[in-house]
Amino acid sequence: MQKHASATWTGGLKDGRGSISTESGALNAQPYGFAMRFEGVKGTNPEELIGAAHAGCFTMALSMILGGAGLTAEKMDTKAAVTLDKVGEGFEITKIHLTLRAKVPGTDDAAFQELAAKAKAGCPVSKLFKAEITLDAALES
């Protein structure tokens, strides 16, 4: 299976502008630029998109793992915090922190933590990164 996305860019780093699109059309020429990435201006950026992809992948992986354990989540909400740091002459994603809140009937916290850790390790997006990936998982009653 192969999925496609594209980016276009015109101009220099700080004064330039770009757009990001996905094959599905979920993003269609969505603007991005230096100010959106580094100066807090509203708009998307690569780190935000990576965070969304990681949160989505991890949550689906956990759903699969829960199913294998005979469990079904009533609700799972995952947030991803992607840290971009200056390292040497450039920038690197140095950390991704996933925060999960879930309601999963029929399990206890210890079993849930083990299943969530398996999902973090097995998620295809997690496997892409050399960055530290941390997880904060809370089971709600």
JSON list of C-alpha atoms in Angstrom, two decimals:
[
{"chain": "A", "resi": 1, "resn": "MET", "atom": "CA", "xyz": [0.00, 0.00, 0.00]},
{"chain": "A", "resi": 2, "resn": "GLN", "atom": "CA", "xyz": [1.25, 3.46, -0.84]},
{"chain": "A", "resi": 3, "resn": "LYS", "atom": "CA", "xyz": [-0.23, 6.84, 0.09]},
{"chain": "A", "resi": 4, "resn": "HIS", "atom": "CA", "xyz": [0.76, 10.14, -1.45]},
{"chain": "A", "resi": 5, "resn": "ALA", "atom": "CA", "xyz": [1.15, 13.71, -0.29]},
{"chain": "A", "resi": 6, "resn": "SER", "atom": "CA", "xyz": [2.89, 16.70, -1.81]},
{"chain": "A", "resi": 7, "resn": "ALA", "atom": "CA", "xyz": [4.37, 20.06, -0.90]},
{"chain": "A", "resi": 8, "resn": "THR", "atom": "CA", "xyz": [5.15, 23.09, -3.02]},
{"chain": "A", "resi": 9, "resn": "TRP", "atom": "CA", "xyz": [7.30, 26.07, -2.05]},
{"chain": "A", "resi": 10, "resn": "THR", "atom": "CA", "xyz": [8.19, 29.40, -3.60]},
{"chain": "A", "resi": 11, "resn": "GLY", "atom": "CA", "xyz": [10.61, 32.02, -2.30]},
{"chain": "A", "resi": 12, "resn": "GLY", "atom": "CA", "xyz": [13.21, 32.03, 0.43]},
{"chain": "A", "resi": 13, "resn": "LEU", "atom": "CA", "xyz": [13.00, 30.40, 3.82]},
{"chain": "A", "resi": 14, "resn": "LYS", "atom": "CA", "xyz": [11.58, 33.31, 5.81]},
{"chain": "A", "resi": 15, "resn": "ASP", "atom": "CA", "xyz": [9.66, 35.15, 3.08]},
{"chain": "A", "resi": 16, "resn": "GLY", "atom": "CA", "xyz": [8.58, 32.09, 1.12]},
{"chain": "A", "resi": 17, "resn": "ARG", "atom": "CA", "xyz": [5.27, 30.30, 1.09]},
{"chain": "A", "resi": 18, "resn": "GLY", "atom": "CA", "xyz": [4.29, 26.73, 0.61]},
{"chain": "A", "resi": 19, "resn": "SER", "atom": "CA", "xyz": [1.29, 24.48, 0.44]},
{"chain": "A", "resi": 20, "resn": "ILE", "atom": "CA", "xyz": [0.71, 20.88, 1.45]},
{"chain": "A", "resi": 21, "resn": "SER", "atom": "CA", "xyz": [-1.79, 18.53, -0.20]},
{"chain": "A", "resi": 22, "resn": "THR", "atom": "CA", "xyz": [-2.82, 14.93, 0.32]},
{"chain": "A", "resi": 23, "resn": "GLU", "atom": "CA", "xyz": [-4.02, 12.38, -2.20]},
{"chain": "A", "resi": 24, "resn": "SER", "atom": "CA", "xyz": [-7.29, 11.95, -0.30]},
{"chain": "A", "resi": 25, "resn": "GLY", "atom": "CA", "xyz": [-8.04, 15.65, -0.49]},
{"chain": "A", "resi": 26, "resn": "ALA", "atom": "CA", "xyz": [-8.14, 16.00, 3.29]},
{"chain": "A", "resi": 27, "resn": "LEU", "atom": "CA", "xyz": [-5.53, 18.70, 2.76]},
{"chain": "A", "resi": 28, "resn": "ASN", "atom": "CA", "xyz": [-5.77, 20.62, -0.48]},
{"chain": "A", "resi": 29, "resn": "ALA", "atom": "CA", "xyz": [-3.11, 23.28, -0.96]},
{"chain": "A", "resi": 30, "resn": "GLN", "atom": "CA", "xyz": [-3.07, 23.97, 2.80]},
{"chain": "A", "resi": 31, "resn": "PRO", "atom": "CA", "xyz": [-0.68, 26.90, 3.31]},
{"chain": "A", "resi": 32, "resn": "TYR", "atom": "CA", "xyz": [2.42, 26.69, 5.47]},
{"chain": "A", "resi": 33, "resn": "GLY", "atom": "CA", "xyz": [5.50, 28.80, 5.99]},
{"chain": "A", "resi": 34, "resn": "PHE", "atom": "CA", "xyz": [8.28, 29.89, 8.30]},
{"chain": "A", "resi": 35, "resn": "ALA", "atom": "CA", "xyz": [6.05, 31.99, 10.56]},
{"chain": "A", "resi": 36, "resn": "MET", "atom": "CA", "xyz": [3.58, 29.09, 10.95]},
{"chain": "A", "resi": 37, "resn": "ARG", "atom": "CA", "xyz": [6.36, 26.74, 11.86]},
{"chain": "A", "resi": 38, "resn": "PHE", "atom": "CA", "xyz": [8.60, 28.87, 14.07]},
{"chain": "A", "resi": 39, "resn": "GLU", "atom": "CA", "xyz": [6.72, 32.01, 15.11]},
{"chain": "A", "resi": 40, "resn": "GLY", "atom": "CA", "xyz": [3.32, 30.77, 16.28]},
{"chain": "A", "resi": 41, "resn": "VAL", "atom": "CA", "xyz": [1.32, 32.18, 13.36]},
{"chain": "A", "resi": 42, "resn": "LYS", "atom": "CA", "xyz": [-1.88, 30.20, 12.75]},
{"chain": "A", "resi": 43, "resn": "GLY", "atom": "CA", "xyz": [-1.59, 27.56, 10.07]},
{"chain": "A", "resi": 44, "resn": "THR", "atom": "CA", "xyz": [-0.17, 24.10, 9.71]},
{"chain": "A", "resi": 45, "resn": "ASN", "atom": "CA", "xyz": [3.41, 22.88, 9.76]},
{"chain": "A", "resi": 46, "resn": "PRO", "atom": "CA", "xyz": [5.21, 19.56, 9.30]},
{"chain": "A", "resi": 47, "resn": "GLU", "atom": "CA", "xyz": [5.49, 18.88, 13.05]},
{"chain": "A", "resi": 48, "resn": "GLU", "atom": "CA", "xyz": [1.76, 19.36, 13.58]},
{"chain": "A", "resi": 49, "resn": "LEU", "atom": "CA", "xyz": [1.02, 16.97, 10.72]},
{"chain": "A", "resi": 50, "resn": "ILE", "atom": "CA", "xyz": [3.47, 14.40, 12.10]},
{"chain": "A", "resi": 51, "resn": "GLY", "atom": "CA", "xyz": [1.78, 14.71, 15.50]},
{"chain": "A", "resi": 52, "resn": "ALA", "atom": "CA", "xyz": [-1.65, 14.13, 13.98]},
{"chain": "A", "resi": 53, "resn": "ALA", "atom": "CA", "xyz": [-0.38, 11.14, 12.01]},
{"chain": "A", "resi": 54, "resn": "HIS", "atom": "CA", "xyz": [1.32, 9.65, 15.08]},
{"chain": "A", "resi": 55, "resn": "ALA", "atom": "CA", "xyz": [-1.72, 10.14, 17.34]},
{"chain": "A", "resi": 56, "resn": "GLY", "atom": "CA", "xyz": [-3.99, 8.58, 14.74]},
{"chain": "A", "resi": 57, "resn": "CYS", "atom": "CA", "xyz": [-1.69, 5.63, 14.04]},
{"chain": "A", "resi": 58, "resn": "PHE", "atom": "CA", "xyz": [-1.09, 4.89, 17.72]},
{"chain": "A", "resi": 59, "resn": "THR", "atom": "CA", "xyz": [-4.81, 5.04, 18.55]},
{"chain": "A", "resi": 60, "resn": "MET", "atom": "CA", "xyz": [-5.70, 2.66, 15.71]},
{"chain": "A", "resi": 61, "resn": "ALA", "atom": "CA", "xyz": [-2.90, 0.31, 16.76]},
{"chain": "A", "resi": 62, "resn": "LEU", "atom": "CA", "xyz": [-4.21, 0.30, 20.32]},
{"chain": "A", "resi": 63, "resn": "SER", "atom": "CA", "xyz": [-7.73, -0.43, 19.05]},
{"chain": "A", "resi": 64, "resn": "MET", "atom": "CA", "xyz": [-6.35, -3.49, 17.24]},
{"chain": "A", "resi": 65, "resn": "ILE", "atom": "CA", "xyz": [-4.42, -4.65, 20.30]},
{"chain": "A", "resi": 66, "resn": "LEU", "atom": "CA", "xyz": [-7.42, -4.15, 22.57]},
{"chain": "A", "resi": 67, "resn": "GLY", "atom": "CA", "xyz": [-9.52, -6.22, 20.15]},
{"chain": "A", "resi": 68, "resn": "GLY", "atom": "CA", "xyz": [-6.95, -9.00, 20.28]},
{"chain": "A", "resi": 69, "resn": "ALA", "atom": "CA", "xyz": [-7.36, -8.99, 24.07]},
{"chain": "A", "resi": 70, "resn": "GLY", "atom": "CA", "xyz": [-11.15, -9.20, 23.74]},
{"chain": "A", "resi": 71, "resn": "LEU", "atom": "CA", "xyz": [-11.62, -5.52, 24.69]},
{"chain": "A", "resi": 72, "resn": "THR", "atom": "CA", "xyz": [-13.28, -2.59, 22.95]},
{"chain": "A", "resi": 73, "resn": "ALA", "atom": "CA", "xyz": [-12.72, 1.02, 23.90]},
{"chain": "A", "resi": 74, "resn": "GLU", "atom": "CA", "xyz": [-15.75, 3.19, 24.45]},
{"chain": "A", "resi": 75, "resn": "LYS", "atom": "CA", "xyz": [-13.56, 6.17, 23.73]},
{"chain": "A", "resi": 76, "resn": "MET", "atom": "CA", "xyz": [-9.89, 6.97, 23.18]},
{"chain": "A", "resi": 77, "resn": "ASP", "atom": "CA", "xyz": [-8.47, 10.47, 22.89]},
{"chain": "A", "resi": 78, "resn": "THR", "atom": "CA", "xyz": [-4.78, 10.80, 22.00]},
{"chain": "A", "resi": 79, "resn": "LYS", "atom": "CA", "xyz": [-2.81, 14.02, 21.79]},
{"chain": "A", "resi": 80, "resn": "ALA", "atom": "CA", "xyz": [0.74, 14.25, 20.43]},
{"chain": "A", "resi": 81, "resn": "ALA", "atom": "CA", "xyz": [3.26, 16.90, 21.43]},
{"chain": "A", "resi": 82, "resn": "VAL", "atom": "CA", "xyz": [6.09, 17.06, 18.90]},
{"chain": "A", "resi": 83, "resn": "THR", "atom": "CA", "xyz": [9.28, 18.81, 20.05]},
{"chain": "A", "resi": 84, "resn": "LEU", "atom": "CA", "xyz": [11.46, 20.45, 17.41]},
{"chain": "A", "resi": 85, "resn": "ASP", "atom": "CA", "xyz": [14.84, 21.54, 18.78]},
{"chain": "A", "resi": 86, "resn": "LYS", "atom": "CA", "xyz": [17.87, 23.25, 17.32]},
{"chain": "A", "resi": 87, "resn": "VAL", "atom": "CA", "xyz": [20.62, 20.64, 17.21]},
{"chain": "A", "resi": 88, "resn": "GLY", "atom": "CA", "xyz": [23.97, 21.70, 15.85]},
{"chain": "A", "resi": 89, "resn": "GLU", "atom": "CA", "xyz": [23.45, 23.66, 12.65]},
{"chain": "A", "resi": 90, "resn": "GLY", "atom": "CA", "xyz": [19.93, 22.40, 12.03]},
{"chain": "A", "resi": 91, "resn": "PHE", "atom": "CA", "xyz": [16.73, 21.25, 13.64]},
{"chain": "A", "resi": 92, "resn": "GLU", "atom": "CA", "xyz": [15.58, 17.80, 14.75]},
{"chain": "A", "resi": 93, "resn": "ILE", "atom": "CA", "xyz": [12.42, 16.31, 16.14]},
{"chain": "A", "resi": 94, "resn": "THR", "atom": "CA", "xyz": [13.84, 15.24, 19.49]},
{"chain": "A", "resi": 95, "resn": "LYS", "atom": "CA", "xyz": [10.75, 14.04, 21.30]},
{"chain": "A", "resi": 96, "resn": "ILE", "atom": "CA", "xyz": [7.16, 13.04, 20.76]},
{"chain": "A", "resi": 97, "resn": "HIS", "atom": "CA", "xyz": [4.93, 12.76, 23.80]},
{"chain": "A", "resi": 98, "resn": "LEU", "atom": "CA", "xyz": [1.63, 10.94, 23.39]},
{"chain": "A", "resi": 99, "resn": "THR", "atom": "CA", "xyz": [-1.08, 11.62, 25.95]},
{"chain": "A", "resi": 100, "resn": "LEU", "atom": "CA", "xyz": [-3.91, 9.10, 25.91]},
{"chain": "A", "resi": 101, "resn": "ARG", "atom": "CA", "xyz": [-7.17, 9.19, 27.82]},
{"chain": "A", "resi": 102, "resn": "ALA", "atom": "CA", "xyz": [-9.33, 6.14, 27.30]},
{"chain": "A", "resi": 103, "resn": "LYS", "atom": "CA", "xyz": [-12.43, 4.45, 28.58]},
{"chain": "A", "resi": 104, "resn": "VAL", "atom": "CA", "xyz": [-12.06, 0.70, 28.18]},
{"chain": "A", "resi": 105, "resn": "PRO", "atom": "CA", "xyz": [-14.56, -1.44, 30.08]},
{"chain": "A", "resi": 106, "resn": "GLY", "atom": "CA", "xyz": [-13.36, -4.81, 31.36]},
{"chain": "A", "resi": 107, "resn": "THR", "atom": "CA", "xyz": [-9.71, -4.00, 32.01]},
{"chain": "A", "resi": 108, "resn": "ASP", "atom": "CA", "xyz": [-7.60, -2.69, 34.85]},
{"chain": "A", "resi": 109, "resn": "ASP", "atom": "CA", "xyz": [-4.86, -0.09, 34.75]},
{"chain": "A", "resi": 110, "resn": "ALA", "atom": "CA", "xyz": [-1.94, -2.53, 34.76]},
{"chain": "A", "resi": 111, "resn": "ALA", "atom": "CA", "xyz": [-3.28, -4.50, 31.78]},
{"chain": "A", "resi": 112, "resn": "PHE", "atom": "CA", "xyz": [-4.21, -1.28, 29.99]},
{"chain": "A", "resi": 113, "resn": "GLN", "atom": "CA", "xyz": [-0.69, 0.16, 30.44]},
{"chain": "A", "resi": 114, "resn": "GLU", "atom": "CA", "xyz": [0.83, -3.01, 28.99]},
{"chain": "A", "resi": 115, "resn": "LEU", "atom": "CA", "xyz": [-1.48, -2.93, 25.96]},
{"chain": "A", "resi": 116, "resn": "ALA", "atom": "CA", "xyz": [-0.84, 0.79, 25.39]},
{"chain": "A", "resi": 117, "resn": "ALA", "atom": "CA", "xyz": [2.94, 0.22, 25.52]},
{"chain": "A", "resi": 118, "resn": "LYS", "atom": "CA", "xyz": [2.58, -2.54, 22.88]},
{"chain": "A", "resi": 119, "resn": "ALA", "atom": "CA", "xyz": [0.62, -0.16, 20.67]},
{"chain": "A", "resi": 120, "resn": "LYS", "atom": "CA", "xyz": [3.29, 2.54, 21.05]},
{"chain": "A", "resi": 121, "resn": "ALA", "atom": "CA", "xyz": [6.02, 0.09, 20.07]},
{"chain": "A", "resi": 122, "resn": "GLY", "atom": "CA", "xyz": [4.04, -1.48, 17.24]},
{"chain": "A", "resi": 123, "resn": "CYS", "atom": "CA", "xyz": [2.58, 1.63, 15.62]},
{"chain": "A", "resi": 124, "resn": "PRO", "atom": "CA", "xyz": [4.15, 2.03, 12.14]},
{"chain": "A", "resi": 125, "resn": "VAL", "atom": "CA", "xyz": [4.58, 5.79, 12.65]},
{"chain": "A", "resi": 126, "resn": "SER", "atom": "CA", "xyz": [6.40, 5.21, 15.98]},
{"chain": "A", "resi": 127, "resn": "LYS", "atom": "CA", "xyz": [8.86, 3.00, 14.14]},
{"chain": "A", "resi": 128, "resn": "LEU", "atom": "CA", "xyz": [9.86, 5.91, 11.87]},
{"chain": "A", "resi": 129, "resn": "PHE", "atom": "CA", "xyz": [11.42, 8.06, 14.55]},
{"chain": "A", "resi": 130, "resn": "LYS", "atom": "CA", "xyz": [14.77, 8.05, 16.27]},
{"chain": "A", "resi": 131, "resn": "ALA", "atom": "CA", "xyz": [13.29, 10.65, 18.63]},
{"chain": "A", "resi": 132, "resn": "GLU", "atom": "CA", "xyz": [12.34, 9.71, 22.16]},
{"chain": "A", "resi": 133, "resn": "ILE", "atom": "CA", "xyz": [8.69, 8.70, 22.23]},
{"chain": "A", "resi": 134, "resn": "THR", "atom": "CA", "xyz": [6.98, 8.87, 25.59]},
{"chain": "A", "resi": 135, "resn": "LEU", "atom": "CA", "xyz": [3.46, 7.87, 26.56]},
{"chain": "A", "resi": 136, "resn": "ASP", "atom": "CA", "xyz": [1.16, 9.03, 29.30]},
{"chain": "A", "resi": 137, "resn": "ALA", "atom": "CA", "xyz": [-1.87, 6.72, 29.32]},
{"chain": "A", "resi": 138, "resn": "ALA", "atom": "CA", "xyz": [-4.79, 7.12, 31.69]},
{"chain": "A", "resi": 139, "resn": "LEU", "atom": "CA", "xyz": [-7.69, 4.74, 31.98]},
{"chain": "A", "resi": 140, "resn": "GLU", "atom": "CA", "xyz": [-10.93, 6.51, 32.84]},
{"chain": "A", "resi": 141, "resn": "SER", "atom": "CA", "xyz": [-13.77, 4.84, 34.69]}
]
